[in-house]
Amino acid sequence: MRLEGSYTSVYDLSIVINGNLIDRVHTLDTGMESGKWYYDLEALNYDGPIEVVVIGSDSATRYGVWSPMITLDADYSKVSKPQVEIINPKDKEIVNADTTVQIQALGKNDIKKVEVRINGGAWKTAAGEGKLYEMKWNTRPLGERVSSIEARATDVYGNVGRSLTTYVSTQGTEKPAQSVQKQDRAMWIWESESYPLVMNPRSRTVLHAMATDTSTFGQDPITTLYLGVDKFEGTDMLEDERGKVRDFVKWAHKEGFRVQALIAGGTRPPYFGAYERYREPALREFEKVLNYNLSSDPKERFDGVNVDVEPYIAADFKTDTPSVQIQYLDYLETILERRDASGLDLPVGPAIPRWYDTSDNTKAIPWKGVTKPLSQHIQDIADYIAIMDYRDQAEGSVGIIDQARDELEYANAIEKNNSVVIGVETKDIADGGDPEMISFQEEGRTFMEAELDKVYAAFEENPAFAGIALHHYEDLQKLPTEWGPEAVSWQAPADQIPPGAVKGTPQASAFNFQTVDLSYGPATDNREVDEYRIYRGTEPDFPADEAHLAGTSRGLSYTDKGLLPETTYYYKVAAVDSSGNIGKASKTTSATTGITTLKPLVIDKMEIVYEQSRAKATLLASYWNTGETVAVTVHGRFTFKGGKYVDVATDESGVATALSEGLAYESGKVGFLPKRLTAEGYYWASAYDRVKAAETEWSSSNE
């Protein structure tokens, strides 16, 4: 089934299907980020409602925009999953020594088998037929504890449906007391970093060295890890690799770290988990953590759950206030209820933006008969909050201190000690719509540590203050003292051994006339694989060298853009470890791009100079086939000490000129990075730019 539509002044279009798939759409662009889009939906993969929305980035603001949602209806019973429910025992029930677990399994197709899993053990077959199934359960060996019961059913076509979890006790369950402790300092670790740490024990040497280092920047040590546990590259660590997760958590505890599971909404995109209609996958995501803990020894258990569901990203957070806000509060209340049912001591804290107490869409939310700021409702529900207090200054009305003050005061009013974590950003965020002032990326680590000292001075005696959390591991490793000739960067422990080759032969496929997608297996290393280098050539036997470097990736896939149409490209992949050692290049793979009527545009010249406390970047673009200068609009941003995003058109001579924000520093480094080039009838063939980067350094000593 082909879905199609149009777009105006939007780029990077994707389609979201049923809150569990995000995929790119094909575009027929004019060269000005407007045109027609289409997507070929595999309708035979669905049975029932199909909710569809197309999302993209606004050309002017760079913030996300949505199409209206539509719902299609599919009727193909061969892919219909069984509906599974545990009907006995009931949730929170006290079970006898001999208990019968009863399951109801309903489906459009005949049920082949029903299975039950207790406390994360082996799946065991339940007896029965039709829609009712039973399994005898002897609880005597368990002693006094809470147990998890899960059920799944498989139909004759191999479709698998799963129940939500039922929690029962052999002694009765009281609401567990939660040990909410200091989390200073904490650090977010997303799946591109968490999976290597879990799967490769040797990579933990780098994490330990960085987290315990207090000398390079005069920083405090990391004590709490928010470990991403979502699915990644086809693996679900909490389902498929529980033994390796246990090994990591046990190691972390032995080394003095506390580990919290970092989860999102169980949906794609993650913030869909806030919607009531997606409550089931959101609960499954949370229950995976509970069930993992119940199946693990105390030293192998997570110490808490950090919840990163950000409902404000949804378009109707603003257009349909307070509907999404209320659904999000209901979600939080429900996962806390599930935690209590599990009997676990497992503090739960959502990450929230700093403005939930002041925004027009959040400062007066009615819920359960009480109207108050969204932040206060959340603080009433949760054990703690992690404020995304993303600012690059501590003081002033827009600084970190003032932006967190209300949440700390409310936490003290409701007597929740250690319940406010203050999060700060180190990521390079200037590509999106947010201003550079929300991150310490431009200022560097020395400035950040000085500002955080002010935060500690303001709040360290406050009973509600639980510490500072840093976002996030990958960017923090690479953030230097400052950008410039005097920069000092953190160094991983010395290592001379290169990584191995990637597993198997990489796979390549052309998405359209200018894009090739690559995937490849993981490489192994005696420490940590930091990234993968992707090499590109137009001949099968090209060398894997700097001249053929197409780009790098942290994960096991890469999208190569800005290519020429109707051209065959060859690729090799090599792993690089945290010390910069490069492994052996992979075998070669290839793909051939499609056709287009658009003409390829390239950057012919690009320069940057620092003068009068600003950087000035100039750029000239041309038609690749002839070298003829083309009038374009350049959308790009300054880098390193700069972060300003600009949209500038070329002048009569074809030159685009952009000025940075003020950079009145005695020394520094600044660059310019084009992100998009637009011109009617053209597309940016960035792989063929004659100039790839522009940057400059200055210092008072050489003036």
mmCIF file of N, CA and C in Angstrom, residues 481-568:
data_model
loop_
_atom_site.group_PDB
_atom_site.id
_atom_site.type_symbol
_atom_site.label_atom_id
_atom_site.label_comp_id
_atom_site.label_asym_id
_atom_site.label_seq_id
_atom_site.Cartn_x
_atom_site.Cartn_y
_atom_site.Cartn_z
ATOM 1 N N THR A 481 39.064 20.757 28.173
ATOM 2 C CA THR A 481 39.048 21.870 29.130
ATOM 3 C C THR A 481 38.472 23.115 28.483
ATOM 4 N N GLU A 482 38.872 23.360 27.252
ATOM 5 C CA GLU A 482 38.376 24.474 26.455
ATOM 6 C C GLU A 482 38.688 24.155 25.001
ATOM 7 N N TRP A 483 38.081 24.910 24.091
ATOM 8 C CA TRP A 483 38.403 24.737 22.684
ATOM 9 C C TRP A 483 39.472 25.752 22.309
ATOM 10 N N GLY A 484 40.623 25.274 21.880
ATOM 11 C CA GLY A 484 41.690 26.180 21.513
ATOM 12 C C GLY A 484 43.040 25.527 21.611
ATOM 13 N N PRO A 485 44.101 26.292 21.373
ATOM 14 C CA PRO A 485 45.455 25.721 21.366
ATOM 15 C C PRO A 485 45.902 25.167 22.702
ATOM 16 N N GLU A 486 45.263 25.613 23.813
ATOM 17 C CA GLU A 486 45.657 25.131 25.143
ATOM 18 C C GLU A 486 44.751 24.017 25.659
ATOM 19 N N ALA A 487 43.931 23.450 24.795
ATOM 20 C CA ALA A 487 42.949 22.457 25.225
ATOM 21 C C ALA A 487 43.612 21.197 25.770
ATOM 22 N N VAL A 488 43.010 20.656 26.832
ATOM 23 C CA VAL A 488 43.403 19.364 27.392
ATOM 24 C C VAL A 488 42.167 18.471 27.365
ATOM 25 N N SER A 489 42.320 17.286 26.820
ATOM 26 C CA SER A 489 41.214 16.338 26.739
ATOM 27 C C SER A 489 41.484 15.136 27.632
ATOM 28 N N TRP A 490 40.402 14.487 28.049
ATOM 29 C CA TRP A 490 40.560 13.278 28.849
ATOM 30 C C TRP A 490 41.143 12.170 27.979
ATOM 31 N N GLN A 491 42.047 11.392 28.542
ATOM 32 C CA GLN A 491 42.684 10.317 27.799
ATOM 33 C C GLN A 491 42.349 8.970 28.424
ATOM 34 N N ALA A 492 41.920 8.049 27.582
ATOM 35 C CA ALA A 492 41.668 6.687 28.051
ATOM 36 C C ALA A 492 42.993 6.014 28.416
ATOM 37 N N PRO A 493 42.951 4.980 29.255
ATOM 38 C CA PRO A 493 44.185 4.252 29.585
ATOM 39 C C PRO A 493 44.907 3.806 28.323
ATOM 40 N N ALA A 494 46.241 3.923 28.348
ATOM 41 C CA ALA A 494 47.055 3.605 27.179
ATOM 42 C C ALA A 494 46.810 2.175 26.703
ATOM 43 N N ASP A 495 46.771 2.014 25.383
ATOM 44 C CA ASP A 495 46.471 0.714 24.788
ATOM 45 C C ASP A 495 47.093 0.689 23.396
ATOM 46 N N GLN A 496 47.863 -0.318 23.088
ATOM 47 C CA GLN A 496 48.534 -0.415 21.792
ATOM 48 C C GLN A 496 47.929 -1.488 20.890
ATOM 49 N N ILE A 497 46.932 -2.199 21.400
ATOM 50 C CA ILE A 497 46.381 -3.330 20.634
ATOM 51 C C ILE A 497 45.158 -2.864 19.846
ATOM 52 N N PRO A 498 45.147 -2.987 18.530
ATOM 53 C CA PRO A 498 43.992 -2.552 17.739
ATOM 54 C C PRO A 498 42.821 -3.514 17.878
ATOM 55 N N PRO A 499 41.628 -3.045 17.582
ATOM 56 C CA PRO A 499 40.453 -3.932 17.611
ATOM 57 C C PRO A 499 40.535 -4.983 16.510
ATOM 58 N N GLY A 500 39.700 -5.994 16.641
ATOM 59 C CA GLY A 500 39.580 -6.971 15.574
ATOM 60 C C GLY A 500 38.726 -6.425 14.439
ATOM 61 N N ALA A 501 38.571 -7.222 13.412
ATOM 62 C CA ALA A 501 37.725 -6.828 12.287
ATOM 63 C C ALA A 501 36.256 -6.961 12.665
ATOM 64 N N VAL A 502 35.401 -6.240 11.943
ATOM 65 C CA VAL A 502 33.968 -6.364 12.189
ATOM 66 C C VAL A 502 33.523 -7.768 11.811
ATOM 67 N N LYS A 503 32.468 -8.226 12.448
ATOM 68 C CA LYS A 503 31.973 -9.579 12.234
ATOM 69 C C LYS A 503 31.239 -9.661 10.892
ATOM 70 N N GLY A 504 31.654 -10.598 10.056
ATOM 71 C CA GLY A 504 30.984 -10.818 8.790
ATOM 72 C C GLY A 504 31.289 -9.748 7.755
ATOM 73 N N THR A 505 30.580 -9.833 6.645
ATOM 74 C CA THR A 505 30.719 -8.854 5.561
ATOM 75 C C THR A 505 29.640 -7.792 5.705
ATOM 76 N N PRO A 506 30.008 -6.513 5.671
ATOM 77 C CA PRO A 506 28.981 -5.459 5.753
ATOM 78 C C PRO A 506 27.957 -5.594 4.632
ATOM 79 N N GLN A 507 26.777 -5.062 4.905
ATOM 80 C CA GLN A 507 25.700 -5.065 3.919
ATOM 81 C C GLN A 507 25.387 -3.635 3.524
ATOM 82 N N ALA A 508 25.179 -3.399 2.236
ATOM 83 C CA ALA A 508 24.868 -2.058 1.730
ATOM 84 C C ALA A 508 23.641 -2.119 0.832
ATOM 85 N N SER A 509 22.809 -1.084 0.942
ATOM 86 C CA SER A 509 21.645 -0.980 0.060
ATOM 87 C C SER A 509 21.365 0.493 -0.212
ATOM 88 N N ALA A 510 20.994 0.806 -1.436
ATOM 89 C CA ALA A 510 20.690 2.189 -1.814
ATOM 90 C C ALA A 510 19.265 2.529 -1.405
ATOM 91 N N PHE A 511 19.114 3.650 -0.687
ATOM 92 C CA PHE A 511 17.778 4.112 -0.315
ATOM 93 C C PHE A 511 17.170 4.961 -1.419
ATOM 94 N N ASN A 512 17.994 5.796 -2.029
ATOM 95 C CA ASN A 512 17.515 6.641 -3.125
ATOM 96 C C ASN A 512 18.707 7.046 -3.991
ATOM 97 N N PHE A 513 18.568 8.162 -4.700
ATOM 98 C CA PHE A 513 19.598 8.588 -5.647
ATOM 99 C C PHE A 513 20.866 9.103 -4.977
ATOM 100 N N GLN A 514 20.816 9.423 -3.676
ATOM 101 C CA GLN A 514 21.990 10.002 -3.026
ATOM 102 C C GLN A 514 22.341 9.350 -1.695
ATOM 103 N N THR A 515 21.663 8.277 -1.325
ATOM 104 C CA THR A 515 21.820 7.695 0.001
ATOM 105 C C THR A 515 22.016 6.190 -0.062
ATOM 106 N N VAL A 516 23.031 5.726 0.661
ATOM 107 C CA VAL A 516 23.274 4.289 0.814
ATOM 108 C C VAL A 516 23.292 3.967 2.306
ATOM 109 N N ASP A 517 22.600 2.913 2.690
ATOM 110 C CA ASP A 517 22.571 2.456 4.079
ATOM 111 C C ASP A 517 23.499 1.264 4.248
ATOM 112 N N LEU A 518 24.298 1.302 5.324
ATOM 113 C CA LEU A 518 25.202 0.201 5.630
ATOM 114 C C LEU A 518 24.897 -0.381 6.990
ATOM 115 N N SER A 519 25.109 -1.681 7.119
ATOM 116 C CA SER A 519 25.057 -2.354 8.417
ATOM 117 C C SER A 519 26.205 -3.346 8.473
ATOM 118 N N TYR A 520 26.664 -3.639 9.689
ATOM 119 C CA TYR A 520 27.834 -4.500 9.855
ATOM 120 C C TYR A 520 27.809 -5.085 11.259
ATOM 121 N N GLY A 521 28.558 -6.154 11.439
ATOM 122 C CA GLY A 521 28.616 -6.796 12.741
ATOM 123 C C GLY A 521 29.591 -6.089 13.663
ATOM 124 N N PRO A 522 29.544 -6.405 14.958
ATOM 125 C CA PRO A 522 30.434 -5.749 15.921
ATOM 126 C C PRO A 522 31.873 -6.257 15.805
ATOM 127 N N ALA A 523 32.803 -5.407 16.207
ATOM 128 C CA ALA A 523 34.203 -5.811 16.353
ATOM 129 C C ALA A 523 34.486 -5.992 17.842
ATOM 130 N N THR A 524 35.492 -6.733 18.150
ATOM 131 C CA THR A 524 35.899 -6.930 19.548
ATOM 132 C C THR A 524 37.197 -6.167 19.814
ATOM 133 N N ASP A 525 37.413 -5.841 21.083
ATOM 134 C CA ASP A 525 38.624 -5.111 21.465
ATOM 135 C C ASP A 525 39.000 -5.493 22.890
ATOM 136 N N ASN A 526 40.278 -5.338 23.208
ATOM 137 C CA ASN A 526 40.719 -5.634 24.566
ATOM 138 C C ASN A 526 40.287 -4.550 25.547
ATOM 139 N N ARG A 527 39.825 -3.406 25.038
ATOM 140 C CA ARG A 527 39.292 -2.331 25.873
ATOM 141 C C ARG A 527 37.895 -1.951 25.368
ATOM 142 N N GLU A 528 37.850 -0.894 24.581
ATOM 143 C CA GLU A 528 36.552 -0.384 24.136
ATOM 144 C C GLU A 528 36.618 0.028 22.675
ATOM 145 N N VAL A 529 35.672 -0.454 21.870
ATOM 146 C CA VAL A 529 35.522 0.051 20.506
ATOM 147 C C VAL A 529 34.831 1.407 20.607
ATOM 148 N N ASP A 530 35.543 2.443 20.175
ATOM 149 C CA ASP A 530 35.016 3.804 20.302
ATOM 150 C C ASP A 530 34.114 4.171 19.139
ATOM 151 N N GLU A 531 34.486 3.740 17.925
ATOM 152 C CA GLU A 531 33.689 4.071 16.754
ATOM 153 C C GLU A 531 34.060 3.141 15.615
ATOM 154 N N TYR A 532 33.265 3.234 14.554
ATOM 155 C CA TYR A 532 33.554 2.501 13.327
ATOM 156 C C TYR A 532 33.789 3.503 12.209
ATOM 157 N N ARG A 533 34.858 3.279 11.454
ATOM 158 C CA ARG A 533 35.158 4.140 10.321
ATOM 159 C C ARG A 533 34.632 3.499 9.046
ATOM 160 N N ILE A 534 33.938 4.302 8.256
ATOM 161 C CA ILE A 534 33.360 3.819 7.012
ATOM 162 C C ILE A 534 34.147 4.427 5.871
ATOM 163 N N TYR A 535 34.716 3.555 5.050
ATOM 164 C CA TYR A 535 35.501 3.985 3.893
ATOM 165 C C TYR A 535 34.690 3.743 2.620
ATOM 166 N N ARG A 536 34.794 4.700 1.683
ATOM 167 C CA ARG A 536 34.012 4.628 0.447
ATOM 168 C C ARG A 536 34.910 4.834 -0.772
ATOM 169 N N GLY A 537 34.654 4.058 -1.806
ATOM 170 C CA GLY A 537 35.355 4.227 -3.067
ATOM 171 C C GLY A 537 34.437 3.921 -4.230
ATOM 172 N N THR A 538 34.910 4.190 -5.444
ATOM 173 C CA THR A 538 34.131 3.872 -6.639
ATOM 174 C C THR A 538 34.756 2.734 -7.440
ATOM 175 N N GLU A 539 35.799 2.108 -6.865
ATOM 176 C CA GLU A 539 36.412 0.920 -7.439
ATOM 177 C C GLU A 539 36.476 -0.162 -6.359
ATOM 178 N N PRO A 540 36.307 -1.425 -6.719
ATOM 179 C CA PRO A 540 36.248 -2.492 -5.701
ATOM 180 C C PRO A 540 37.505 -2.612 -4.844
ATOM 181 N N ASP A 541 38.659 -2.293 -5.392
ATOM 182 C CA ASP A 541 39.906 -2.509 -4.672
ATOM 183 C C ASP A 541 40.478 -1.218 -4.088
ATOM 184 N N PHE A 542 39.627 -0.255 -3.768
ATOM 185 C CA PHE A 542 40.100 1.017 -3.236
ATOM 186 C C PHE A 542 40.769 0.813 -1.871
ATOM 187 N N PRO A 543 41.739 1.676 -1.508
ATOM 188 C CA PRO A 543 42.397 1.540 -0.199
ATOM 189 C C PRO A 543 41.568 2.146 0.925
ATOM 190 N N ALA A 544 41.610 1.524 2.090
ATOM 191 C CA ALA A 544 40.910 2.048 3.275
ATOM 192 C C ALA A 544 41.835 3.048 3.958
ATOM 193 N N ASP A 545 41.850 4.282 3.460
ATOM 194 C CA ASP A 545 42.726 5.309 3.996
ATOM 195 C C ASP A 545 41.944 6.604 4.234
ATOM 196 N N GLU A 546 42.635 7.626 4.738
ATOM 197 C CA GLU A 546 41.977 8.884 5.075
ATOM 198 C C GLU A 546 41.310 9.519 3.869
ATOM 199 N N ALA A 547 41.898 9.365 2.690
ATOM 200 C CA ALA A 547 41.333 9.969 1.488
ATOM 201 C C ALA A 547 39.985 9.368 1.124
ATOM 202 N N HIS A 548 39.718 8.165 1.618
ATOM 203 C CA HIS A 548 38.450 7.487 1.292
ATOM 204 C C HIS A 548 37.517 7.395 2.500
ATOM 205 N N LEU A 549 37.804 8.156 3.570
ATOM 206 C CA LEU A 549 36.959 8.110 4.760
ATOM 207 C C LEU A 549 35.641 8.831 4.497
ATOM 208 N N ALA A 550 34.532 8.100 4.573
ATOM 209 C CA ALA A 550 33.210 8.687 4.346
ATOM 210 C C ALA A 550 32.606 9.244 5.619
ATOM 211 N N GLY A 551 32.915 8.615 6.759
ATOM 212 C CA GLY A 551 32.343 9.071 8.020
ATOM 213 C C GLY A 551 32.589 8.051 9.109
ATOM 214 N N THR A 552 32.025 8.310 10.287
ATOM 215 C CA THR A 552 32.175 7.413 11.432
ATOM 216 C C THR A 552 30.821 7.165 12.071
ATOM 217 N N SER A 553 30.724 6.088 12.823
ATOM 218 C CA SER A 553 29.485 5.734 13.511
ATOM 219 C C SER A 553 29.812 5.103 14.848
ATOM 220 N N ARG A 554 28.981 5.381 15.863
ATOM 221 C CA ARG A 554 29.118 4.720 17.157
ATOM 222 C C ARG A 554 28.417 3.370 17.182
ATOM 223 N N GLY A 555 27.467 3.194 16.280
ATOM 224 C CA GLY A 555 26.684 1.968 16.277
ATOM 225 C C GLY A 555 27.062 1.042 15.133
ATOM 226 N N LEU A 556 26.174 0.103 14.843
ATOM 227 C CA LEU A 556 26.439 -0.925 13.838
ATOM 228 C C LEU A 556 25.725 -0.635 12.535
ATOM 229 N N SER A 557 25.508 0.651 12.253
ATOM 230 C CA SER A 557 24.908 1.052 10.987
ATOM 231 C C SER A 557 25.397 2.450 10.639
ATOM 232 N N TYR A 558 25.288 2.792 9.377
ATOM 233 C CA TYR A 558 25.736 4.103 8.914
ATOM 234 C C TYR A 558 24.938 4.466 7.668
ATOM 235 N N THR A 559 24.551 5.739 7.571
ATOM 236 C CA THR A 559 23.855 6.250 6.395
ATOM 237 C C THR A 559 24.778 7.209 5.671
ATOM 238 N N ASP A 560 25.117 6.860 4.444
ATOM 239 C CA ASP A 560 26.025 7.670 3.624
ATOM 240 C C ASP A 560 25.194 8.517 2.672
ATOM 241 N N LYS A 561 25.262 9.839 2.852
ATOM 242 C CA LYS A 561 24.421 10.755 2.076
ATOM 243 C C LYS A 561 25.279 11.662 1.205
ATOM 244 N N GLY A 562 24.593 12.352 0.286
ATOM 245 C CA GLY A 562 25.274 13.313 -0.570
ATOM 246 C C GLY A 562 26.046 12.674 -1.701
ATOM 247 N N LEU A 563 25.583 11.528 -2.187
ATOM 248 C CA LEU A 563 26.252 10.798 -3.257
ATOM 249 C C LEU A 563 25.736 11.234 -4.628
ATOM 250 N N LEU A 564 26.335 10.724 -5.665
ATOM 251 C CA LEU A 564 25.883 11.001 -7.026
ATOM 252 C C LEU A 564 24.898 9.923 -7.474
ATOM 253 N N PRO A 565 23.954 10.276 -8.342
ATOM 254 C CA PRO A 565 22.988 9.280 -8.823
ATOM 255 C C PRO A 565 23.617 8.297 -9.800
ATOM 256 N N GLU A 566 22.985 7.146 -9.896
ATOM 257 C CA GLU A 566 23.368 6.110 -10.864
ATOM 258 C C GLU A 566 24.864 5.781 -10.799
ATOM 259 N N THR A 567 25.336 5.638 -9.556
ATOM 260 C CA THR A 567 26.754 5.371 -9.332
ATOM 261 C C THR A 567 26.897 4.190 -8.369
ATOM 262 N N THR A 568 27.818 3.294 -8.662
ATOM 263 C CA THR A 568 28.092 2.181 -7.762
ATOM 264 C C THR A 568 29.191 2.575 -6.788
#
